[in-house]
PDB file of C-alpha atoms in Angstrom:
ATOM      1  CA  UNK A 274      80.339 176.805  62.524  1.00  0.00           C
ATOM      2  CA  UNK A 275      79.017 174.584  61.906  1.00  0.00           C
ATOM      3  CA  UNK A 276      82.371 173.574  60.719  1.00  0.00           C
ATOM      4  CA  UNK A 277      84.035 173.444  63.775  1.00  0.00           C
ATOM      5  CA  UNK A 278      81.525 170.989  65.630  1.00  0.00           C
ATOM      6  CA  UNK A 279      82.586 168.161  63.710  1.00  0.00           C
ATOM      7  CA  UNK A 280      86.167 168.853  63.489  1.00  0.00           C
ATOM      8  CA  UNK A 281      85.050 168.365  67.054  1.00  0.00           C
ATOM      9  CA  UNK A 282      83.267 165.688  66.395  1.00  0.00           C
ATOM     10  CA  UNK A 283      85.353 164.144  63.271  1.00  0.00           C
ATOM     11  CA  UNK A 284      88.831 164.375  66.543  1.00  0.00           C
ATOM     12  CA  UNK A 285      86.702 163.224  69.522  1.00  0.00           C
ATOM     13  CA  UNK A 286      85.770 160.143  67.600  1.00  0.00           C
ATOM     14  CA  UNK A 287      88.914 159.564  66.340  1.00  0.00           C
ATOM     15  CA  UNK A 288      90.613 159.552  69.652  1.00  0.00           C
ATOM     16  CA  UNK A 289      88.097 156.951  71.096  1.00  0.00           C
ATOM     17  CA  UNK A 290      88.074 154.649  68.323  1.00  0.00           C
ATOM     18  CA  UNK A 291      91.964 154.544  69.248  1.00  0.00           C
ATOM     19  CA  UNK A 292      91.529 153.988  73.351  1.00  0.00           C
ATOM     20  CA  UNK A 293      89.355 151.008  71.812  1.00  0.00           C
ATOM     21  CA  UNK A 294      91.569 149.777  70.114  1.00  0.00           C
ATOM     22  CA  UNK A 295      95.019 150.212  72.504  1.00  0.00           C
ATOM     23  CA  UNK A 296      92.032 149.172  75.117  1.00  0.00           C
ATOM     24  CA  UNK A 297      91.096 146.290  72.801  1.00  0.00           C
ATOM     25  CA  UNK A 298      94.690 145.063  71.154  1.00  0.00           C
ATOM     26  CA  UNK A 299      96.448 145.246  74.896  1.00  0.00           C
ATOM     27  CA  UNK A 300      93.558 142.862  76.184  1.00  0.00           C
ATOM     28  CA  UNK A 301      94.581 140.821  73.611  1.00  0.00           C
ATOM     29  CA  UNK A 302      98.213 140.842  73.531  1.00  0.00           C
ATOM     30  CA  UNK A 303      96.927 140.249  77.746  1.00  0.00           C
ATOM     31  CA  UNK A 304      94.537 136.548  76.661  1.00  0.00           C
ATOM     32  CA  UNK A 305      97.875 135.477  74.391  1.00  0.00           C
ATOM     33  CA  UNK A 306     101.097 135.370  77.518  1.00  0.00           C
ATOM     34  CA  UNK A 307      98.463 134.122  79.831  1.00  0.00           C
ATOM     35  CA  UNK A 308      97.896 132.176  77.178  1.00  0.00           C
ATOM     36  CA  UNK A 309     101.276 130.562  76.041  1.00  0.00           C
ATOM     37  CA  UNK A 310     102.106 130.768  79.701  1.00  0.00           C
ATOM     38  CA  UNK A 311      99.069 128.227  80.493  1.00  0.00           C
ATOM     39  CA  UNK A 312     100.777 125.252  81.862  1.00  0.00           C
ATOM     40  CA  UNK A 313      99.967 120.933  81.316  1.00  0.00           C
ATOM     41  CA  UNK A 314      98.909 119.577  84.132  1.00  0.00           C
ATOM     42  CA  UNK A 315     101.071 115.991  84.395  1.00  0.00           C
ATOM     43  CA  UNK A 316     100.897 112.867  87.663  1.00  0.00           C
ATOM     44  CA  UNK A 317     103.642 110.763  88.076  1.00  0.00           C
ATOM     45  CA  UNK A 318     104.110 107.731  90.850  1.00  0.00           C
ATOM     46  CA  UNK A 319     107.430 106.502  92.814  1.00  0.00           C
ATOM     47  CA  UNK A 320     109.044 105.730  95.567  1.00  0.00           C
ATOM     48  CA  UNK A 321     111.545 106.230  97.903  1.00  0.00           C
ATOM     49  CA  UNK A 322     114.299 108.161  96.547  1.00  0.00           C
ATOM     50  CA  UNK A 323     112.454 108.580  92.976  1.00  0.00           C
ATOM     51  CA  UNK A 324     109.386 110.127  94.737  1.00  0.00           C
ATOM     52  CA  UNK A 325     112.030 112.549  95.569  1.00  0.00           C
ATOM     53  CA  UNK A 326     113.997 113.082  92.473  1.00  0.00           C
ATOM     54  CA  UNK A 327     110.439 113.378  90.758  1.00  0.00           C
ATOM     55  CA  UNK A 328     109.645 116.365  94.207  1.00  0.00           C
ATOM     56  CA  UNK A 329     112.453 118.234  93.057  1.00  0.00           C
ATOM     57  CA  UNK A 330     111.609 117.731  89.318  1.00  0.00           C
ATOM     58  CA  UNK A 331     108.771 119.327  89.883  1.00  0.00           C
ATOM     59  CA  UNK A 332     109.776 122.298  91.284  1.00  0.00           C
ATOM     60  CA  UNK A 333     112.598 123.048  88.439  1.00  0.00           C
ATOM     61  CA  UNK A 334     113.049 125.562  86.287  1.00  0.00           C
ATOM     62  CA  UNK A 335     113.760 123.227  83.941  1.00  0.00           C
ATOM     63  CA  UNK A 336     109.803 122.209  84.429  1.00  0.00           C
ATOM     64  CA  UNK A 337     108.146 126.074  84.453  1.00  0.00           C
ATOM     65  CA  UNK A 338     110.550 125.985  80.809  1.00  0.00           C
ATOM     66  CA  UNK A 339     108.947 123.499  80.008  1.00  0.00           C
ATOM     67  CA  UNK A 340     105.686 124.264  80.767  1.00  0.00           C
ATOM     68  CA  UNK A 341     104.494 121.622  82.751  1.00  0.00           C
ATOM     69  CA  UNK A 342     102.292 121.137  86.538  1.00  0.00           C
ATOM     70  CA  UNK A 343     103.615 117.909  88.185  1.00  0.00           C
ATOM     71  CA  UNK A 344     102.024 116.430  91.086  1.00  0.00           C
ATOM     72  CA  UNK A 345     103.901 114.065  92.244  1.00  0.00           C
ATOM     73  CA  UNK A 346     102.201 111.493  94.597  1.00  0.00           C
ATOM     74  CA  UNK A 347     104.283 108.371  96.776  1.00  0.00           C
ATOM     75  CA  UNK A 348     102.233 104.897  96.623  1.00  0.00           C
ATOM     76  CA  UNK A 349     104.948 101.360  98.375  1.00  0.00           C
ATOM     77  CA  UNK A 350     104.145  99.139  96.127  1.00  0.00           C
ATOM     78  CA  UNK A 351     105.018  98.849  92.828  1.00  0.00           C
ATOM     79  CA  UNK A 352     101.374  96.623  92.134  1.00  0.00           C
ATOM     80  CA  UNK A 353      99.029  99.710  92.894  1.00  0.00           C
ATOM     81  CA  UNK A 354     101.167 101.997  91.623  1.00  0.00           C
ATOM     82  CA  UNK A 355     100.877 100.360  87.838  1.00  0.00           C
ATOM     83  CA  UNK A 356      97.742  99.911  88.242  1.00  0.00           C
ATOM     84  CA  UNK A 357      96.547 102.959  89.452  1.00  0.00           C
ATOM     85  CA  UNK A 358      98.573 104.343  86.335  1.00  0.00           C
ATOM     86  CA  UNK A 359      96.734 101.803  84.486  1.00  0.00           C
ATOM     87  CA  UNK A 360      93.135 102.835  85.715  1.00  0.00           C
ATOM     88  CA  UNK A 361      94.371 106.536  85.130  1.00  0.00           C
ATOM     89  CA  UNK A 362      94.322 107.556  88.573  1.00  0.00           C
ATOM     90  CA  UNK A 363      98.591 108.964  87.468  1.00  0.00           C
ATOM     91  CA  UNK A 364      99.177 109.407  83.424  1.00  0.00           C
ATOM     92  CA  UNK A 365     102.933 107.669  84.099  1.00  0.00           C
ATOM     93  CA  UNK A 366     104.981 105.884  86.895  1.00  0.00           C
ATOM     94  CA  UNK A 367     108.885 105.708  87.099  1.00  0.00           C
ATOM     95  CA  UNK A 368     110.131 102.788  89.808  1.00  0.00           C
ATOM     96  CA  UNK A 369     110.486 100.501  88.194  1.00  0.00           C
ATOM     97  CA  UNK A 370     113.443  98.047  85.554  1.00  0.00           C
ATOM     98  CA  UNK A 371     112.367  96.928  82.079  1.00  0.00           C
ATOM     99  CA  UNK A 372     111.907  93.227  83.119  1.00  0.00           C
ATOM    100  CA  UNK A 373     109.675  94.365  85.887  1.00  0.00           C
ATOM    101  CA  UNK A 374     107.382  96.159  83.559  1.00  0.00           C
ATOM    102  CA  UNK A 375     107.758  93.427  81.571  1.00  0.00           C
ATOM    103  CA  UNK A 376     106.946  90.467  84.405  1.00  0.00           C
ATOM    104  CA  UNK A 377     103.893  93.416  85.657  1.00  0.00           C
ATOM    105  CA  UNK A 378     102.908  93.065  81.551  1.00  0.00           C
ATOM    106  CA  UNK A 379     103.212  89.531  81.453  1.00  0.00           C
ATOM    107  CA  UNK A 380     100.299  88.450  84.600  1.00  0.00           C
ATOM    108  CA  UNK A 381      98.308  91.682  83.905  1.00  0.00           C
ATOM    109  CA  UNK A 382      97.327  91.427  79.986  1.00  0.00           C
ATOM    110  CA  UNK A 383      93.731  93.707  80.552  1.00  0.00           C
ATOM    111  CA  UNK A 384      96.110  96.466  82.573  1.00  0.00           C
ATOM    112  CA  UNK A 385      99.660  96.170  80.280  1.00  0.00           C
ATOM    113  CA  UNK A 386     101.133  99.390  80.042  1.00  0.00           C
ATOM    114  CA  UNK A 387     104.015 100.739  77.978  1.00  0.00           C
ATOM    115  CA  UNK A 388     107.570 102.286  78.556  1.00  0.00           C
ATOM    116  CA  UNK A 389     107.919 105.638  76.921  1.00  0.00           C
ATOM    117  CA  UNK A 390     112.007 105.987  78.461  1.00  0.00           C
ATOM    118  CA  UNK A 391     114.662 105.774  79.899  1.00  0.00           C
ATOM    119  CA  UNK A 392     115.892 106.734  83.057  1.00  0.00           C
ATOM    120  CA  UNK A 393     119.090 104.964  84.744  1.00  0.00           C
ATOM    121  CA  UNK A 394     120.786 101.671  85.502  1.00  0.00           C
ATOM    122  CA  UNK A 395     121.352 101.487  89.507  1.00  0.00           C
ATOM    123  CA  UNK A 396     123.609  98.033  90.598  1.00  0.00           C
ATOM    124  CA  UNK A 397     122.231  95.664  91.976  1.00  0.00           C
ATOM    125  CA  UNK A 398     124.196  93.494  95.244  1.00  0.00           C
ATOM    126  CA  UNK A 399     124.757  91.089  97.211  1.00  0.00           C
ATOM    127  CA  UNK A 400     125.267  92.356 101.255  1.00  0.00           C
ATOM    128  CA  UNK A 401     126.874  90.660 103.696  1.00  0.00           C
ATOM    129  CA  UNK A 402     127.179  91.608 107.631  1.00  0.00           C
ATOM    130  CA  UNK A 403     129.029  88.090 108.197  1.00  0.00           C
ATOM    131  CA  UNK A 404     131.039  87.676 104.459  1.00  0.00           C
ATOM    132  CA  UNK A 405     134.037  90.195 102.716  1.00  0.00           C
ATOM    133  CA  UNK A 406     132.942  88.060  99.768  1.00  0.00           C
ATOM    134  CA  UNK A 407     131.160  86.009  97.929  1.00  0.00           C
ATOM    135  CA  UNK A 408     133.666  82.956  97.034  1.00  0.00           C
ATOM    136  CA  UNK A 409     132.796  83.211 101.259  1.00  0.00           C
ATOM    137  CA  UNK A 410     129.987  82.080 101.960  1.00  0.00           C
ATOM    138  CA  UNK A 411     129.850  78.798 102.886  1.00  0.00           C
ATOM    139  CA  UNK A 412     128.007  74.606 102.263  1.00  0.00           C
ATOM    140  CA  UNK A 413     124.749  75.526 103.523  1.00  0.00           C
ATOM    141  CA  UNK A 414     124.290  79.193 103.964  1.00  0.00           C
ATOM    142  CA  UNK A 415     120.918  81.276 103.296  1.00  0.00           C
ATOM    143  CA  UNK A 416     120.773  83.252 101.013  1.00  0.00           C
ATOM    144  CA  UNK A 417     116.394  86.754 100.824  1.00  0.00           C
ATOM    145  CA  UNK A 418     116.110  87.247  97.580  1.00  0.00           C
ATOM    146  CA  UNK A 419     113.218  89.801  97.200  1.00  0.00           C
ATOM    147  CA  UNK A 420     109.169  88.088  96.775  1.00  0.00           C
ATOM    148  CA  UNK A 421     108.454  89.396  93.845  1.00  0.00           C
ATOM    149  CA  UNK A 422     108.728  87.716  90.399  1.00  0.00           C
ATOM    150  CA  UNK A 423     111.987  90.682  88.240  1.00  0.00           C
ATOM    151  CA  UNK A 424     113.953  91.064  91.253  1.00  0.00           C
ATOM    152  CA  UNK A 425     114.040  87.008  92.072  1.00  0.00           C
ATOM    153  CA  UNK A 426     114.720  86.072  89.416  1.00  0.00           C
ATOM    154  CA  UNK A 427     117.237  89.548  88.838  1.00  0.00           C
ATOM    155  CA  UNK A 428     118.506  88.567  92.465  1.00  0.00           C
ATOM    156  CA  UNK A 429     119.073  85.210  90.741  1.00  0.00           C
ATOM    157  CA  UNK A 430     121.388  86.471  87.466  1.00  0.00           C
ATOM    158  CA  UNK A 431     123.877  87.999  89.443  1.00  0.00           C
ATOM    159  CA  UNK A 432     124.080  85.574  91.450  1.00  0.00           C
ATOM    160  CA  UNK A 433     124.713  83.100  88.471  1.00  0.00           C
ATOM    161  CA  UNK A 434     127.115  86.215  87.627  1.00  0.00           C
ATOM    162  CA  UNK A 435     128.693  86.248  90.820  1.00  0.00           C
ATOM    163  CA  UNK A 436     129.265  82.638  89.561  1.00  0.00           C
ATOM    164  CA  UNK A 437     127.327  80.668  92.761  1.00  0.00           C
ATOM    165  CA  UNK A 438     124.717  78.743  91.259  1.00  0.00           C
ATOM    166  CA  UNK A 439     124.091  78.351  87.605  1.00  0.00           C
ATOM    167  CA  UNK A 440     120.257  78.624  85.245  1.00  0.00           C
ATOM    168  CA  UNK A 441     118.633  76.666  82.775  1.00  0.00           C
ATOM    169  CA  UNK A 442     119.228  77.996  79.428  1.00  0.00           C
ATOM    170  CA  UNK A 443     115.820  79.821  78.987  1.00  0.00           C
ATOM    171  CA  UNK A 444     115.520  81.345  82.350  1.00  0.00           C
ATOM    172  CA  UNK A 445     113.511  84.337  81.828  1.00  0.00           C
ATOM    173  CA  UNK A 446     112.553  87.280  84.344  1.00  0.00           C
ATOM    174  CA  UNK A 447     109.353  84.925  85.991  1.00  0.00           C
ATOM    175  CA  UNK A 448     111.206  82.072  86.383  1.00  0.00           C
ATOM    176  CA  UNK A 449     112.175  81.623  89.619  1.00  0.00           C
ATOM    177  CA  UNK A 450     114.687  78.919  91.910  1.00  0.00           C
ATOM    178  CA  UNK A 451     112.992  76.146  90.501  1.00  0.00           C
ATOM    179  CA  UNK A 452     115.107  77.100  87.630  1.00  0.00           C
ATOM    180  CA  UNK A 453     118.490  76.426  89.351  1.00  0.00           C
ATOM    181  CA  UNK A 454     119.960  73.453  87.419  1.00  0.00           C
ATOM    182  CA  UNK A 455     122.991  73.795  89.544  1.00  0.00           C
ATOM    183  CA  UNK A 456     124.247  74.599  93.794  1.00  0.00           C
ATOM    184  CA  UNK A 457     126.981  73.099  94.604  1.00  0.00           C
ATOM    185  CA  UNK A 458     126.696  74.893  98.170  1.00  0.00           C
ATOM    186  CA  UNK A 459     123.971  73.931  98.599  1.00  0.00           C
ATOM    187  CA  UNK A 460     122.300  77.442  99.376  1.00  0.00           C
ATOM    188  CA  UNK A 461     118.722  77.416 101.465  1.00  0.00           C
ATOM    189  CA  UNK A 462     117.068  80.629  99.470  1.00  0.00           C
ATOM    190  CA  UNK A 463     114.405  82.754 101.515  1.00  0.00           C
ATOM    191  CA  UNK A 464     111.962  84.865  99.640  1.00  0.00           C
ATOM    192  CA  UNK A 465     111.217  88.426 101.756  1.00  0.00           C
ATOM    193  CA  UNK A 466     109.316  91.581 101.664  1.00  0.00           C
ATOM    194  CA  UNK A 467     111.740  93.705  99.457  1.00  0.00           C
ATOM    195  CA  UNK A 468     112.243  96.437 102.294  1.00  0.00           C
ATOM    196  CA  UNK A 469     112.873  94.841 104.779  1.00  0.00           C
ATOM    197  CA  UNK A 470     116.414  93.129 103.609  1.00  0.00           C
ATOM    198  CA  UNK A 471     118.889  95.856 104.364  1.00  0.00           C
ATOM    199  CA  UNK A 472     116.249  95.044 108.481  1.00  0.00           C
ATOM    200  CA  UNK A 473     118.010  91.352 108.495  1.00  0.00           C
ATOM    201  CA  UNK A 474     120.745  91.819 107.049  1.00  0.00           C
ATOM    202  CA  UNK A 475     121.849  90.565 110.946  1.00  0.00           C
ATOM    203  CA  UNK A 476     120.236  86.908 111.031  1.00  0.00           C
ATOM    204  CA  UNK A 477     121.134  86.077 106.984  1.00  0.00           C
ATOM    205  CA  UNK A 478     124.098  85.756 105.489  1.00  0.00           C
ATOM    206  CA  UNK A 479     123.513  86.957 101.926  1.00  0.00           C
ATOM    207  CA  UNK A 480     120.842  89.250 100.840  1.00  0.00           C
ATOM    208  CA  UNK A 481     120.535  90.674  97.006  1.00  0.00           C
ATOM    209  CA  UNK A 482     119.050  94.434  97.417  1.00  0.00           C
ATOM    210  CA  UNK A 483     118.340  97.017  95.191  1.00  0.00           C
ATOM    211  CA  UNK A 484     119.573  99.803  95.236  1.00  0.00           C
ATOM    212  CA  UNK A 485     117.016 102.480  95.803  1.00  0.00           C
ATOM    213  CA  UNK A 486     115.856 100.083  99.279  1.00  0.00           C
ATOM    214  CA  UNK A 487     120.498 100.036 100.323  1.00  0.00           C
ATOM    215  CA  UNK A 488     119.395 103.846  99.538  1.00  0.00           C
ATOM    216  CA  UNK A 489     117.172 104.222 102.391  1.00  0.00           C
ATOM    217  CA  UNK A 490     118.728 101.990 105.146  1.00  0.00           C
ATOM    218  CA  UNK A 491     122.574 103.045 104.497  1.00  0.00           C
ATOM    219  CA  UNK A 492     124.123 100.721 102.161  1.00  0.00           C
ATOM    220  CA  UNK A 493     126.300 102.656  99.388  1.00  0.00           C
ATOM    221  CA  UNK A 494     125.990 100.086  96.476  1.00  0.00           C
ATOM    222  CA  UNK A 495     129.723 100.228  95.293  1.00  0.00           C
ATOM    223  CA  UNK A 496     131.016 100.253  98.313  1.00  0.00           C
ATOM    224  CA  UNK A 497     128.821  98.500 100.409  1.00  0.00           C
ATOM    225  CA  UNK A 498     127.670  95.323  98.766  1.00  0.00           C
ATOM    226  CA  UNK A 499     130.161  92.018  98.481  1.00  0.00           C
ATOM    227  CA  UNK A 500     129.018  91.452  94.329  1.00  0.00           C
ATOM    228  CA  UNK A 501     126.664  93.965  92.693  1.00  0.00           C
ATOM    229  CA  UNK A 502     125.915  94.058  88.760  1.00  0.00           C
ATOM    230  CA  UNK A 503     127.726  96.050  85.604  1.00  0.00           C
ATOM    231  CA  UNK A 504     127.088  98.451  83.352  1.00  0.00           C
ATOM    232  CA  UNK A 505     127.210  96.855  80.005  1.00  0.00           C
ATOM    233  CA  UNK A 506     124.294  95.031  77.840  1.00  0.00           C
ATOM    234  CA  UNK A 507     124.368  91.557  80.567  1.00  0.00           C
ATOM    235  CA  UNK A 508     122.303  94.230  82.759  1.00  0.00           C
ATOM    236  CA  UNK A 509     119.720  96.281  80.363  1.00  0.00           C
ATOM    237  CA  UNK A 510     116.783  94.976  80.940  1.00  0.00           C
ATOM    238  CA  UNK A 511     117.635  96.183  84.465  1.00  0.00           C
ATOM    239  CA  UNK A 512     117.516  99.814  83.709  1.00  0.00           C
ATOM    240  CA  UNK A 513     114.621 101.711  85.054  1.00  0.00           C
ATOM    241  CA  UNK A 514     111.913 103.026  83.047  1.00  0.00           C
ATOM    242  CA  UNK A 515     109.177 106.131  83.230  1.00  0.00           C
ATOM    243  CA  UNK A 516     105.830 103.333  82.252  1.00  0.00           C
ATOM    244  CA  UNK A 517     102.190 104.764  81.017  1.00  0.00           C
ATOM    245  CA  UNK A 518      99.313 103.544  80.039  1.00  0.00           C
ATOM    246  CA  UNK A 519      98.933 103.102  76.458  1.00  0.00           C
ATOM    247  CA  UNK A 520      96.640 105.465  75.728  1.00  0.00           C
ATOM    248  CA  UNK A 521      99.135 107.374  76.759  1.00  0.00           C
ATOM    249  CA  UNK A 522     102.447 107.186  75.329  1.00  0.00           C
ATOM    250  CA  UNK A 523     101.846 109.645  72.210  1.00  0.00           C
ATOM    251  CA  UNK A 524     100.693 112.505  74.927  1.00  0.00           C
ATOM    252  CA  UNK A 525     103.343 115.937  74.382  1.00  0.00           C
ATOM    253  CA  UNK A 526     103.212 115.350  77.904  1.00  0.00           C
ATOM    254  CA  UNK A 527     104.993 111.676  78.196  1.00  0.00           C
ATOM    255  CA  UNK A 528     107.562 112.071  76.343  1.00  0.00           C
ATOM    256  CA  UNK A 529     108.427 116.648  77.349  1.00  0.00           C
ATOM    257  CA  UNK A 530     108.512 114.278  80.863  1.00  0.00           C
ATOM    258  CA  UNK A 531     111.690 112.087  79.912  1.00  0.00           C
ATOM    259  CA  UNK A 532     113.050 114.911  78.368  1.00  0.00           C
ATOM    260  CA  UNK A 533     113.123 116.914  81.295  1.00  0.00           C
ATOM    261  CA  UNK A 534     114.220 113.889  83.237  1.00  0.00           C
ATOM    262  CA  UNK A 535     117.969 113.884  81.191  1.00  0.00           C
ATOM    263  CA  UNK A 536     118.175 117.989  81.804  1.00  0.00           C
ATOM    264  CA  UNK A 537     121.532 118.624  82.297  1.00  0.00           C
ATOM    265  CA  UNK A 538     121.589 120.404  85.751  1.00  0.00           C
ATOM    266  CA  UNK A 539     118.998 118.168  86.576  1.00  0.00           C
ATOM    267  CA  UNK A 540     121.690 114.651  86.243  1.00  0.00           C
ATOM    268  CA  UNK A 541     123.452 117.484  88.283  1.00  0.00           C
ATOM    269  CA  UNK A 542     121.636 117.407  91.393  1.00  0.00           C
ATOM    270  CA  UNK A 543     120.417 112.996  90.685  1.00  0.00           C
ATOM    271  CA  UNK A 544     124.532 112.420  90.585  1.00  0.00           C
ATOM    272  CA  UNK A 545     125.474 115.037  94.026  1.00  0.00           C
ATOM    273  CA  UNK A 546     122.934 113.340  95.925  1.00  0.00           C
ATOM    274  CA  UNK A 547     122.802 109.708  95.077  1.00  0.00           C
ATOM    275  CA  UNK A 548     126.908 109.280  95.335  1.00  0.00           C
ATOM    276  CA  UNK A 549     126.593 107.553  91.798  1.00  0.00           C
ATOM    277  CA  UNK A 550     124.904 104.870  92.204  1.00  0.00           C
ATOM    278  CA  UNK A 551     122.115 106.132  89.986  1.00  0.00           C
ATOM    279  CA  UNK A 552     124.108 106.341  86.522  1.00  0.00           C
ATOM    280  CA  UNK A 553     121.705 107.192  83.749  1.00  0.00           C
ATOM    281  CA  UNK A 554     120.983 105.927  80.448  1.00  0.00           C
ATOM    282  CA  UNK A 555     118.673 107.616  78.097  1.00  0.00           C
ATOM    283  CA  UNK A 556     117.936 105.836  75.305  1.00  0.00           C
ATOM    284  CA  UNK A 557     115.769 104.676  72.889  1.00  0.00           C
ATOM    285  CA  UNK A 558     112.799 101.689  74.342  1.00  0.00           C
ATOM    286  CA  UNK A 559     114.243  99.584  71.042  1.00  0.00           C
ATOM    287  CA  UNK A 560     117.742  99.850  72.571  1.00  0.00           C
ATOM    288  CA  UNK A 561     115.707  97.301  75.231  1.00  0.00           C
ATOM    289  CA  UNK A 562     114.327  94.656  73.068  1.00  0.00           C
TER     290      UNK A 562
END
């Protein structure tokens, strides 16, 4: 009788231990699954069409596969976007060209940012409602340029490429109209808020407009401009970049963000959505130096 009772107790104990072990393994494995599926949170700020692109990326299956939970914010001022990134309000931004970033860093030595990846080049164009060829722009005409240093210098370089003016040899990202050494047609230059470019086309002879602003204004740089940048070594300074603060440049989440932008299906979406005007550039940052 005693032997039977001992056997029953032993069997019951064994079963209980087995149940406890099974439950423990279940919760342990569940915990591991939760941990492995945990997402890294990262925030990025942009504007206009780039803001729309990053919202699409944030909701994509590629972002889920990469384990990134992306919060996308919009600010319509480049300086404020860079300050927000520098101050840590957001982790990264994606709106500016390499030249723009360089100009910003020179003017903000205490809040410098670093580029961590390239995205695309979208050509800047010369637009006019009055003339269909840059050669037809008459003597004394007024040409409008963006009122920020990077886009102003970029616009002047494009005017030089179109053989309308000539700039001094050491022309830089912070140079302006005072560095024009030859202006044979005596053009007058007016600086404007770049967002107003498409709206003032009927009021001015020619306007230099960045592609993001042109798209927002219903303009296609490859078909509506009378002259635009070509994609070659001479325009590499105008490649757009993802930027972050110096302390974040080696963040795994930041690196995933850069890689995510260049996924094939995301690039397919961008090409279809923006009619091929945002030309992918997948290069190391050293390519821009």
